[in-house]
Amino acid sequence: MDSIDLEVLKTSAAWLAAGHRCELVTVIKTWGSSPRPVGATLAICDDGTVVGSVSGGCIEDDLIDAVRTDGIVRTLPEIVNYGISADEAHRFGLPCGGTIELAIEPLHADSRVAELLARLEAHELVERRLDLHSGAVTLRTAVPGAVLALKDAVLTTQHGPRWRLLIIGASQLSRFVAQIATAMDYHVIVCDPREEYRGGWNVPGVPLLHAMPDDLVLDLKLDSRSAVVALTHDPKLDDLALMEALKSPAFYVGAIGSRANNAKRRERLLQFDVSAEQLAHLHAPIGLYIGSKTPAEIAISILAELTAVKNGVPDALQIQHAAALTPPNPDLCVR
C-alpha cells in the first residue's frame, strides 16, 4: 500500500492507544479532476491534528474546522460529498469542477486498526470490510487485483502488502537503489552470494541474503507486485535470476549493462528456457535515460522507469519524453 496511507493507519493506532478520538477519511469516488486517487486516506484527531491527504489541502481545512468547532461527534460512518455545486467546487478549490466522495469513519477499539497493521507487517494482502450502518469491521485475506468498492452499505478496501523489490548484487549502486526504493515504501531484499560483499552491506531495514539469485527468485514466489533488478554485471549471477524472473508474473524485470552487452544477454537467455514473449518484458539497459553518471543518478533512473511501469505509463510515452536526451554513444550507455 502507499506509504502515506500506511502512516495514516499507524498514526491512527497511536492516537487510539493514547486515548484520543479520531476519524478515518477515505476517498471512495471522484468526478472530474481530483488531486488524490480513490482509496487515498486521511486521519484526523480530536485536537484537529491530521495525517495523510484526500484533496491536497482544501477539504482538509474544512474537516479540521469542523472538528475544532464541534469535536468528533460521529458515532457511525458517514458518506460526505464535496464539490457537488459550482459554488462548492469554487469554495473547496477542486480543479476543473471536480467532485469527491468521502467515507468518514469514527475509529474505536473495534475498528481493528492494530490487527490490520499487524497483518500488513507480515506482508499480507488484507481486505477490510466496513458496515456503514453499524460501524462493524471485518478483516480477511484479499484477492490480488481487487479494488475499493461500496455496495449494499459495505465499504471494502484493500491494504498491503508493499510492493517488493529484489536487487541482485550488493554494489554501491544497489545501496542507492535500495535506499530510494525503501523511501518509496518498497519491501527491498538484496541477494549476493559473493563472500567479498558480506561485510560491506549496511542499509538499515534491507537484508542481504547470501543465496544464489535464481534460487531466491523461485523461493520468493514473485507476483504482480514484485520487481527484480540485476545489477552485478556478472552473467553467472544475473542471467539465471533473470531467466526465472521473466517466467514469473513480476511487473518489472531489469538488468544493468550497455546496449551491446544486453544484446548478448538476450541471445544467451533465448538459448535457455526463455521465450521471445517472455524476453520482451526485460528492461535492458535498465532505467530511463536521464544522462546519469553517478551511482545515485543511475539509481534514480532505475526507480523512475520502475515507477513508470508500475503506474502503467506506456513504453512509447516513456520513449517520447526521453527522446530529447539521447546519449551521445548509446552502445556505452548504462543509464
mmCIF file of C-alpha atoms in Angstrom:
data_model
loop_
_atom_site.group_PDB
_atom_site.id
_atom_site.type_symbol
_atom_site.label_atom_id
_atom_site.label_comp_id
_atom_site.label_asym_id
_atom_site.label_seq_id
_atom_site.Cartn_x
_atom_site.Cartn_y
_atom_site.Cartn_z
ATOM 1 C CA MET A 1 0.000 0.000 0.000
ATOM 2 C CA ASP A 2 1.026 3.616 -0.356
ATOM 3 C CA SER A 3 3.441 4.739 2.385
ATOM 4 C CA ILE A 4 1.265 7.775 3.165
ATOM 5 C CA ASP A 5 -1.767 5.574 3.801
ATOM 6 C CA LEU A 6 0.314 3.223 5.950
ATOM 7 C CA GLU A 7 1.399 6.228 8.013
ATOM 8 C CA VAL A 8 -2.280 7.169 8.394
ATOM 9 C CA LEU A 9 -3.072 3.765 9.901
ATOM 10 C CA LYS A 10 -0.040 3.793 12.202
ATOM 11 C CA THR A 11 -0.826 7.296 13.464
ATOM 12 C CA SER A 12 -4.484 6.405 13.990
ATOM 13 C CA ALA A 13 -3.467 3.392 16.076
ATOM 14 C CA ALA A 14 -1.167 5.589 18.173
ATOM 15 C CA TRP A 15 -3.943 8.140 18.764
ATOM 16 C CA LEU A 16 -6.356 5.417 19.860
ATOM 17 C CA ALA A 17 -3.749 3.880 22.166
ATOM 18 C CA ALA A 18 -3.232 7.314 23.755
ATOM 19 C CA GLY A 19 -6.954 7.658 24.457
ATOM 20 C CA HIS A 20 -7.804 10.129 21.690
ATOM 21 C CA ARG A 21 -10.850 10.022 19.458
ATOM 22 C CA CYS A 22 -10.137 10.124 15.738
ATOM 23 C CA GLU A 23 -11.723 9.604 12.356
ATOM 24 C CA LEU A 24 -10.502 7.845 9.226
ATOM 25 C CA VAL A 25 -11.420 9.556 5.953
ATOM 26 C CA THR A 26 -11.244 7.580 2.687
ATOM 27 C CA VAL A 27 -11.721 8.781 -0.905
ATOM 28 C CA ILE A 28 -14.329 6.430 -2.385
ATOM 29 C CA LYS A 29 -15.230 8.212 -5.612
ATOM 30 C CA THR A 30 -14.167 11.191 -7.719
ATOM 31 C CA TRP A 31 -15.559 13.025 -10.747
ATOM 32 C CA GLY A 32 -13.549 15.349 -12.954
ATOM 33 C CA SER A 33 -10.083 16.301 -11.757
ATOM 34 C CA SER A 34 -9.019 15.216 -8.277
ATOM 35 C CA PRO A 35 -5.657 15.734 -6.565
ATOM 36 C CA ARG A 36 -5.824 12.375 -4.751
ATOM 37 C CA PRO A 37 -6.929 8.976 -6.093
ATOM 38 C CA VAL A 38 -9.701 6.675 -4.935
ATOM 39 C CA GLY A 39 -8.509 4.857 -1.823
ATOM 40 C CA ALA A 40 -6.418 7.760 -0.501
ATOM 41 C CA THR A 41 -6.828 8.283 3.220
ATOM 42 C CA LEU A 42 -6.572 10.892 5.938
ATOM 43 C CA ALA A 43 -6.939 10.618 9.708
ATOM 44 C CA ILE A 44 -7.976 13.477 11.965
ATOM 45 C CA CYS A 45 -7.519 13.566 15.729
ATOM 46 C CA ASP A 46 -9.883 15.187 18.231
ATOM 47 C CA ASP A 47 -7.384 18.046 18.662
ATOM 48 C CA GLY A 48 -7.528 18.872 14.927
ATOM 49 C CA THR A 49 -4.219 17.204 14.015
ATOM 50 C CA VAL A 50 -4.257 15.439 10.647
ATOM 51 C CA VAL A 51 -2.095 12.939 8.813
ATOM 52 C CA GLY A 52 -2.494 11.980 5.165
ATOM 53 C CA SER A 53 -4.413 13.776 2.451
ATOM 54 C CA VAL A 54 -7.634 13.480 0.455
ATOM 55 C CA SER A 55 -7.550 16.684 -1.577
ATOM 56 C CA GLY A 56 -4.238 18.450 -1.214
ATOM 57 C CA GLY A 57 -5.427 20.865 1.468
ATOM 58 C CA CYS A 58 -8.772 22.454 0.656
ATOM 59 C CA ILE A 59 -11.109 19.788 2.027
ATOM 60 C CA GLU A 60 -8.701 19.024 4.856
ATOM 61 C CA ASP A 61 -9.168 22.593 6.106
ATOM 62 C CA ASP A 62 -12.945 22.135 6.217
ATOM 63 C CA LEU A 63 -12.639 18.834 8.099
ATOM 64 C CA ILE A 64 -10.250 20.395 10.615
ATOM 65 C CA ASP A 65 -12.538 23.393 11.163
ATOM 66 C CA ALA A 66 -15.487 21.066 11.841
ATOM 67 C CA VAL A 67 -13.538 19.064 14.436
ATOM 68 C CA ARG A 68 -12.135 22.138 16.154
ATOM 69 C CA THR A 69 -15.598 23.724 16.290
ATOM 70 C CA ASP A 70 -17.762 20.757 17.277
ATOM 71 C CA GLY A 71 -15.298 17.988 18.174
ATOM 72 C CA ILE A 72 -15.682 14.464 16.831
ATOM 73 C CA VAL A 73 -19.397 13.815 17.170
ATOM 74 C CA ARG A 74 -19.991 10.985 14.695
ATOM 75 C CA THR A 75 -20.686 7.598 16.198
ATOM 76 C CA LEU A 76 -21.239 5.810 12.881
ATOM 77 C CA PRO A 77 -19.588 6.090 9.438
ATOM 78 C CA GLU A 78 -20.976 8.681 7.036
ATOM 79 C CA ILE A 79 -20.671 9.347 3.307
ATOM 80 C CA VAL A 80 -19.911 13.006 2.524
ATOM 81 C CA ASN A 81 -19.698 14.750 -0.855
ATOM 82 C CA TYR A 82 -17.670 17.843 -1.709
ATOM 83 C CA GLY A 83 -17.914 19.884 -4.864
ATOM 84 C CA ILE A 84 -21.431 18.926 -5.943
ATOM 85 C CA SER A 85 -22.298 22.508 -6.893
ATOM 86 C CA ALA A 86 -20.201 25.057 -8.760
ATOM 87 C CA ASP A 87 -20.149 27.169 -5.594
ATOM 88 C CA GLU A 88 -18.765 24.271 -3.538
ATOM 89 C CA ALA A 89 -16.203 23.425 -6.212
ATOM 90 C CA HIS A 90 -15.007 27.031 -6.063
ATOM 91 C CA ARG A 91 -15.127 27.133 -2.251
ATOM 92 C CA PHE A 92 -13.103 23.955 -1.780
ATOM 93 C CA GLY A 93 -10.701 24.650 -4.604
ATOM 94 C CA LEU A 94 -11.480 21.491 -6.536
ATOM 95 C CA PRO A 95 -9.896 21.837 -10.003
ATOM 96 C CA CYS A 96 -11.991 21.763 -13.154
ATOM 97 C CA GLY A 97 -15.202 21.428 -11.197
ATOM 98 C CA GLY A 98 -14.065 18.152 -9.645
ATOM 99 C CA THR A 99 -16.246 16.335 -7.141
ATOM 100 C CA ILE A 100 -15.102 13.976 -4.415
ATOM 101 C CA GLU A 101 -16.996 11.467 -2.258
ATOM 102 C CA LEU A 102 -15.579 10.522 1.140
ATOM 103 C CA ALA A 103 -16.309 7.918 3.775
ATOM 104 C CA ILE A 104 -15.737 9.362 7.257
ATOM 105 C CA GLU A 105 -15.383 6.642 9.898
ATOM 106 C CA PRO A 106 -15.055 7.262 13.637
ATOM 107 C CA LEU A 107 -12.383 4.862 14.878
ATOM 108 C CA HIS A 108 -12.538 2.901 18.119
ATOM 109 C CA ALA A 109 -11.141 -0.257 19.698
ATOM 110 C CA ASP A 110 -13.334 -2.462 17.486
ATOM 111 C CA SER A 111 -12.120 -0.819 14.260
ATOM 112 C CA ARG A 112 -9.327 -3.441 14.183
ATOM 113 C CA VAL A 113 -6.653 -0.969 13.094
ATOM 114 C CA ALA A 114 -3.944 -2.583 15.239
ATOM 115 C CA GLU A 115 -4.820 -6.030 13.881
ATOM 116 C CA LEU A 116 -4.726 -4.703 10.324
ATOM 117 C CA LEU A 117 -1.272 -3.211 10.925
ATOM 118 C CA ALA A 118 -0.002 -6.490 12.348
ATOM 119 C CA ARG A 119 -1.166 -8.374 9.273
ATOM 120 C CA LEU A 120 0.391 -5.772 6.974
ATOM 121 C CA GLU A 121 3.663 -6.121 8.878
ATOM 122 C CA ALA A 122 3.521 -9.809 7.973
ATOM 123 C CA HIS A 123 3.175 -8.731 4.299
ATOM 124 C CA GLU A 124 -0.390 -9.973 3.933
ATOM 125 C CA LEU A 125 -2.814 -8.578 1.395
ATOM 126 C CA VAL A 126 -5.824 -7.724 3.559
ATOM 127 C CA GLU A 127 -9.429 -6.853 2.744
ATOM 128 C CA ARG A 128 -11.150 -4.582 5.272
ATOM 129 C CA ARG A 129 -14.952 -4.508 5.210
ATOM 130 C CA LEU A 130 -16.757 -1.654 6.963
ATOM 131 C CA ASP A 131 -20.506 -1.863 7.572
ATOM 132 C CA LEU A 132 -21.712 1.711 7.200
ATOM 133 C CA HIS A 133 -24.900 1.010 9.172
ATOM 134 C CA SER A 134 -23.259 -0.453 12.273
ATOM 135 C CA GLY A 135 -19.590 0.543 12.001
ATOM 136 C CA ALA A 136 -18.586 -3.132 12.359
ATOM 137 C CA VAL A 137 -15.284 -4.115 10.737
ATOM 138 C CA THR A 138 -14.151 -7.486 9.437
ATOM 139 C CA LEU A 139 -10.738 -8.426 8.034
ATOM 140 C CA ARG A 140 -9.887 -11.259 5.685
ATOM 141 C CA THR A 141 -7.301 -12.181 3.087
ATOM 142 C CA ALA A 142 -7.821 -10.108 -0.044
ATOM 143 C CA VAL A 143 -7.895 -11.322 -3.624
ATOM 144 C CA PRO A 144 -4.980 -9.877 -5.663
ATOM 145 C CA GLY A 145 -6.222 -7.197 -8.050
ATOM 146 C CA ALA A 146 -9.355 -6.346 -6.074
ATOM 147 C CA VAL A 147 -10.264 -2.669 -5.821
ATOM 148 C CA LEU A 148 -12.164 -0.421 -3.435
ATOM 149 C CA ALA A 149 -15.903 -0.984 -3.609
ATOM 150 C CA LEU A 150 -19.036 0.380 -1.959
ATOM 151 C CA LYS A 151 -22.038 -1.943 -2.226
ATOM 152 C CA ASP A 152 -25.082 -2.520 -0.025
ATOM 153 C CA ALA A 153 -23.759 -0.105 2.598
ATOM 154 C CA VAL A 154 -20.491 -2.041 2.930
ATOM 155 C CA LEU A 155 -17.198 -0.308 2.106
ATOM 156 C CA THR A 156 -14.488 -2.752 1.057
ATOM 157 C CA THR A 157 -10.889 -1.586 0.907
ATOM 158 C CA GLN A 158 -7.621 -3.414 0.200
ATOM 159 C CA HIS A 159 -4.419 -2.894 2.163
ATOM 160 C CA GLY A 160 -0.851 -4.055 1.548
ATOM 161 C CA PRO A 161 1.414 -5.738 1.041
ATOM 162 C CA ARG A 162 4.003 -3.225 0.000
ATOM 163 C CA TRP A 163 5.475 -3.593 -3.466
ATOM 164 C CA ARG A 164 8.513 -5.894 -3.366
ATOM 165 C CA LEU A 165 11.883 -5.296 -4.998
ATOM 166 C CA LEU A 166 14.604 -7.926 -5.283
ATOM 167 C CA ILE A 167 18.036 -6.494 -6.073
ATOM 168 C CA ILE A 168 20.671 -8.879 -7.427
ATOM 169 C CA GLY A 169 24.101 -7.698 -6.295
ATOM 170 C CA ALA A 170 25.283 -5.728 -3.262
ATOM 171 C CA SER A 171 27.205 -2.980 -5.047
ATOM 172 C CA GLN A 172 27.338 0.750 -4.349
ATOM 173 C CA LEU A 173 24.617 1.230 -6.971
ATOM 174 C CA SER A 174 22.490 -1.388 -5.206
ATOM 175 C CA ARG A 175 22.797 0.597 -1.984
ATOM 176 C CA PHE A 176 21.370 3.717 -3.611
ATOM 177 C CA VAL A 177 18.600 1.752 -5.337
ATOM 178 C CA ALA A 178 17.704 0.105 -2.022
ATOM 179 C CA GLN A 179 17.660 3.413 -0.142
ATOM 180 C CA ILE A 180 15.435 5.147 -2.691
ATOM 181 C CA ALA A 181 13.117 2.148 -3.044
ATOM 182 C CA THR A 182 12.786 1.891 0.737
ATOM 183 C CA ALA A 183 11.816 5.568 0.887
ATOM 184 C CA MET A 184 9.162 4.752 -1.732
ATOM 185 C CA ASP A 185 7.844 2.048 0.635
ATOM 186 C CA TYR A 186 9.066 -0.988 -1.289
ATOM 187 C CA HIS A 187 9.902 -4.101 0.687
ATOM 188 C CA VAL A 188 13.503 -4.491 -0.512
ATOM 189 C CA ILE A 189 15.632 -7.634 -0.464
ATOM 190 C CA VAL A 190 19.215 -7.777 -1.722
ATOM 191 C CA CYS A 191 20.840 -11.019 -2.823
ATOM 192 C CA ASP A 192 24.549 -11.618 -3.395
ATOM 193 C CA PRO A 193 26.353 -14.939 -2.788
ATOM 194 C CA ARG A 194 29.845 -13.442 -3.192
ATOM 195 C CA GLU A 195 31.902 -13.560 0.015
ATOM 196 C CA GLU A 196 33.620 -10.228 -0.627
ATOM 197 C CA TYR A 197 30.288 -8.402 -0.292
ATOM 198 C CA ARG A 198 29.355 -9.897 3.105
ATOM 199 C CA GLY A 199 30.856 -7.188 5.316
ATOM 200 C CA GLY A 200 30.252 -4.096 3.227
ATOM 201 C CA TRP A 201 26.452 -4.033 3.149
ATOM 202 C CA ASN A 202 24.816 -1.618 5.582
ATOM 203 C CA VAL A 203 21.375 -0.360 4.605
ATOM 204 C CA PRO A 204 19.013 -0.261 7.615
ATOM 205 C CA GLY A 205 15.948 -2.413 7.127
ATOM 206 C CA VAL A 206 17.254 -4.067 3.948
ATOM 207 C CA PRO A 207 18.620 -7.596 4.430
ATOM 208 C CA LEU A 208 21.470 -9.009 2.354
ATOM 209 C CA LEU A 209 20.850 -12.685 1.633
ATOM 210 C CA HIS A 210 23.819 -14.865 0.674
ATOM 211 C CA ALA A 211 21.988 -17.208 -1.660
ATOM 212 C CA MET A 212 22.056 -17.997 -5.347
ATOM 213 C CA PRO A 213 19.816 -15.385 -7.022
ATOM 214 C CA ASP A 214 17.893 -17.828 -9.194
ATOM 215 C CA ASP A 215 17.073 -19.999 -6.162
ATOM 216 C CA LEU A 216 15.850 -16.939 -4.262
ATOM 217 C CA VAL A 217 13.675 -15.813 -7.182
ATOM 218 C CA LEU A 218 11.907 -19.163 -7.031
ATOM 219 C CA ASP A 219 11.664 -19.131 -3.227
ATOM 220 C CA LEU A 220 10.065 -15.658 -3.188
ATOM 221 C CA LYS A 221 7.225 -16.777 -5.478
ATOM 222 C CA LEU A 222 7.165 -13.432 -7.278
ATOM 223 C CA ASP A 223 3.759 -11.924 -8.018
ATOM 224 C CA SER A 224 2.398 -8.931 -9.922
ATOM 225 C CA ARG A 225 3.534 -6.601 -7.111
ATOM 226 C CA SER A 226 7.161 -7.762 -7.401
ATOM 227 C CA ALA A 227 10.126 -6.363 -9.318
ATOM 228 C CA VAL A 228 13.636 -7.708 -9.946
ATOM 229 C CA VAL A 229 16.712 -5.704 -10.920
ATOM 230 C CA ALA A 230 20.014 -7.408 -11.782
ATOM 231 C CA LEU A 231 22.990 -5.171 -11.008
ATOM 232 C CA THR A 232 26.059 -7.415 -10.697
ATOM 233 C CA HIS A 233 27.391 -7.257 -14.301
ATOM 234 C CA ASP A 234 28.126 -10.984 -13.782
ATOM 235 C CA PRO A 235 26.189 -13.196 -16.218
ATOM 236 C CA LYS A 236 26.619 -16.213 -13.914
ATOM 237 C CA LEU A 237 24.543 -14.414 -11.285
ATOM 238 C CA ASP A 238 22.320 -12.105 -13.317
ATOM 239 C CA ASP A 239 21.259 -14.356 -16.192
ATOM 240 C CA LEU A 240 19.912 -17.307 -14.194
ATOM 241 C CA ALA A 241 17.952 -14.974 -11.937
ATOM 242 C CA LEU A 242 16.583 -13.097 -14.939
ATOM 243 C CA MET A 243 15.597 -16.370 -16.585
ATOM 244 C CA GLU A 244 13.404 -17.308 -13.611
ATOM 245 C CA ALA A 245 12.097 -13.765 -13.068
ATOM 246 C CA LEU A 246 10.976 -13.427 -16.691
ATOM 247 C CA LYS A 247 8.848 -16.560 -16.286
ATOM 248 C CA SER A 248 7.115 -15.074 -13.235
ATOM 249 C CA PRO A 249 4.260 -12.523 -13.009
ATOM 250 C CA ALA A 250 6.722 -9.843 -11.785
ATOM 251 C CA PHE A 251 5.650 -6.457 -13.146
ATOM 252 C CA TYR A 252 9.227 -5.326 -13.800
ATOM 253 C CA VAL A 253 12.464 -7.168 -14.603
ATOM 254 C CA GLY A 254 15.555 -5.147 -15.481
ATOM 255 C CA ALA A 255 19.293 -5.588 -15.941
ATOM 256 C CA ILE A 256 22.168 -3.138 -15.997
ATOM 257 C CA GLY A 257 24.741 -3.003 -18.787
ATOM 258 C CA SER A 258 25.473 -1.427 -22.137
ATOM 259 C CA ARG A 259 23.253 -1.990 -25.140
ATOM 260 C CA ALA A 260 25.918 -4.256 -26.654
ATOM 261 C CA ASN A 261 26.214 -6.385 -23.515
ATOM 262 C CA ASN A 262 22.454 -6.608 -23.135
ATOM 263 C CA ALA A 263 22.102 -7.714 -26.753
ATOM 264 C CA LYS A 264 24.450 -10.609 -25.921
ATOM 265 C CA ARG A 265 22.454 -11.292 -22.764
ATOM 266 C CA ARG A 266 19.233 -11.548 -24.769
ATOM 267 C CA GLU A 267 20.891 -14.076 -27.088
ATOM 268 C CA ARG A 268 22.005 -16.136 -24.089
ATOM 269 C CA LEU A 269 18.557 -16.059 -22.467
ATOM 270 C CA LEU A 270 16.919 -17.269 -25.678
ATOM 271 C CA GLN A 271 19.247 -20.268 -25.560
ATOM 272 C CA PHE A 272 17.859 -21.030 -22.102
ATOM 273 C CA ASP A 273 14.223 -21.824 -21.442
ATOM 274 C CA VAL A 274 13.048 -18.236 -22.095
ATOM 275 C CA SER A 275 10.579 -17.493 -24.877
ATOM 276 C CA ALA A 276 10.704 -14.429 -27.105
ATOM 277 C CA GLU A 277 7.462 -13.238 -25.497
ATOM 278 C CA GLN A 278 8.939 -13.506 -22.010
ATOM 279 C CA LEU A 279 12.167 -11.835 -23.110
ATOM 280 C CA ALA A 280 10.193 -8.861 -24.422
ATOM 281 C CA HIS A 281 9.446 -7.943 -20.784
ATOM 282 C CA LEU A 282 13.138 -7.426 -19.978
ATOM 283 C CA HIS A 283 14.137 -3.800 -19.418
ATOM 284 C CA ALA A 284 17.760 -3.649 -20.518
ATOM 285 C CA PRO A 285 19.647 -1.391 -20.460
ATOM 286 C CA ILE A 286 17.837 -0.676 -17.222
ATOM 287 C CA GLY A 287 16.327 2.708 -16.363
ATOM 288 C CA LEU A 288 15.120 5.808 -18.187
ATOM 289 C CA TYR A 289 17.873 7.757 -19.899
ATOM 290 C CA ILE A 290 18.422 10.976 -17.921
ATOM 291 C CA GLY A 291 22.137 11.434 -18.551
ATOM 292 C CA SER A 292 23.034 9.563 -15.356
ATOM 293 C CA LYS A 293 26.706 9.410 -14.441
ATOM 294 C CA THR A 294 26.931 8.731 -10.700
ATOM 295 C CA PRO A 295 25.518 5.672 -8.877
ATOM 296 C CA ALA A 296 22.904 7.878 -7.201
ATOM 297 C CA GLU A 297 21.761 9.282 -10.557
ATOM 298 C CA ILE A 298 21.625 5.811 -12.117
ATOM 299 C CA ALA A 299 19.538 4.627 -9.169
ATOM 300 C CA ILE A 300 17.089 7.466 -9.792
ATOM 301 C CA SER A 301 16.793 6.481 -13.459
ATOM 302 C CA ILE A 302 16.103 2.858 -12.470
ATOM 303 C CA LEU A 303 13.392 3.784 -9.979
ATOM 304 C CA ALA A 304 11.920 6.249 -12.488
ATOM 305 C CA GLU A 305 11.445 3.526 -15.094
ATOM 306 C CA LEU A 306 10.197 1.042 -12.498
ATOM 307 C CA THR A 307 7.647 3.623 -11.324
ATOM 308 C CA ALA A 308 6.503 4.338 -14.862
ATOM 309 C CA VAL A 309 5.903 0.625 -15.488
ATOM 310 C CA LYS A 310 4.123 0.185 -12.135
ATOM 311 C CA ASN A 311 1.843 3.114 -12.945
ATOM 312 C CA GLY A 312 1.026 1.838 -16.426
ATOM 313 C CA VAL A 313 2.830 4.527 -18.423
ATOM 314 C CA PRO A 314 3.136 3.164 -22.000
ATOM 315 C CA ASP A 315 6.643 2.465 -23.323
ATOM 316 C CA ALA A 316 6.008 4.812 -26.234
ATOM 317 C CA LEU A 317 5.308 7.701 -23.880
ATOM 318 C CA GLN A 318 8.440 6.943 -21.852
ATOM 319 C CA ILE A 319 10.484 6.957 -25.049
ATOM 320 C CA GLN A 320 8.837 10.194 -26.185
ATOM 321 C CA HIS A 321 9.873 12.007 -23.005
ATOM 322 C CA ALA A 322 13.423 10.642 -23.220
ATOM 323 C CA ALA A 323 13.880 11.264 -26.961
ATOM 324 C CA ALA A 324 15.479 14.687 -26.493
ATOM 325 C CA LEU A 325 18.068 13.165 -24.143
ATOM 326 C CA THR A 326 19.562 10.519 -26.437
ATOM 327 C CA PRO A 327 23.055 9.632 -25.188
ATOM 328 C CA PRO A 328 25.988 10.554 -27.424
ATOM 329 C CA ASN A 329 27.046 6.885 -27.545
ATOM 330 C CA PRO A 330 24.066 4.668 -26.690
ATOM 331 C CA ASP A 331 26.148 1.467 -27.043
ATOM 332 C CA LEU A 332 28.058 2.516 -23.925
ATOM 333 C CA CYS A 333 25.013 3.683 -22.003
ATOM 334 C CA VAL A 334 24.330 2.189 -18.566
ATOM 335 C CA ARG A 335 21.742 4.871 -17.832
#
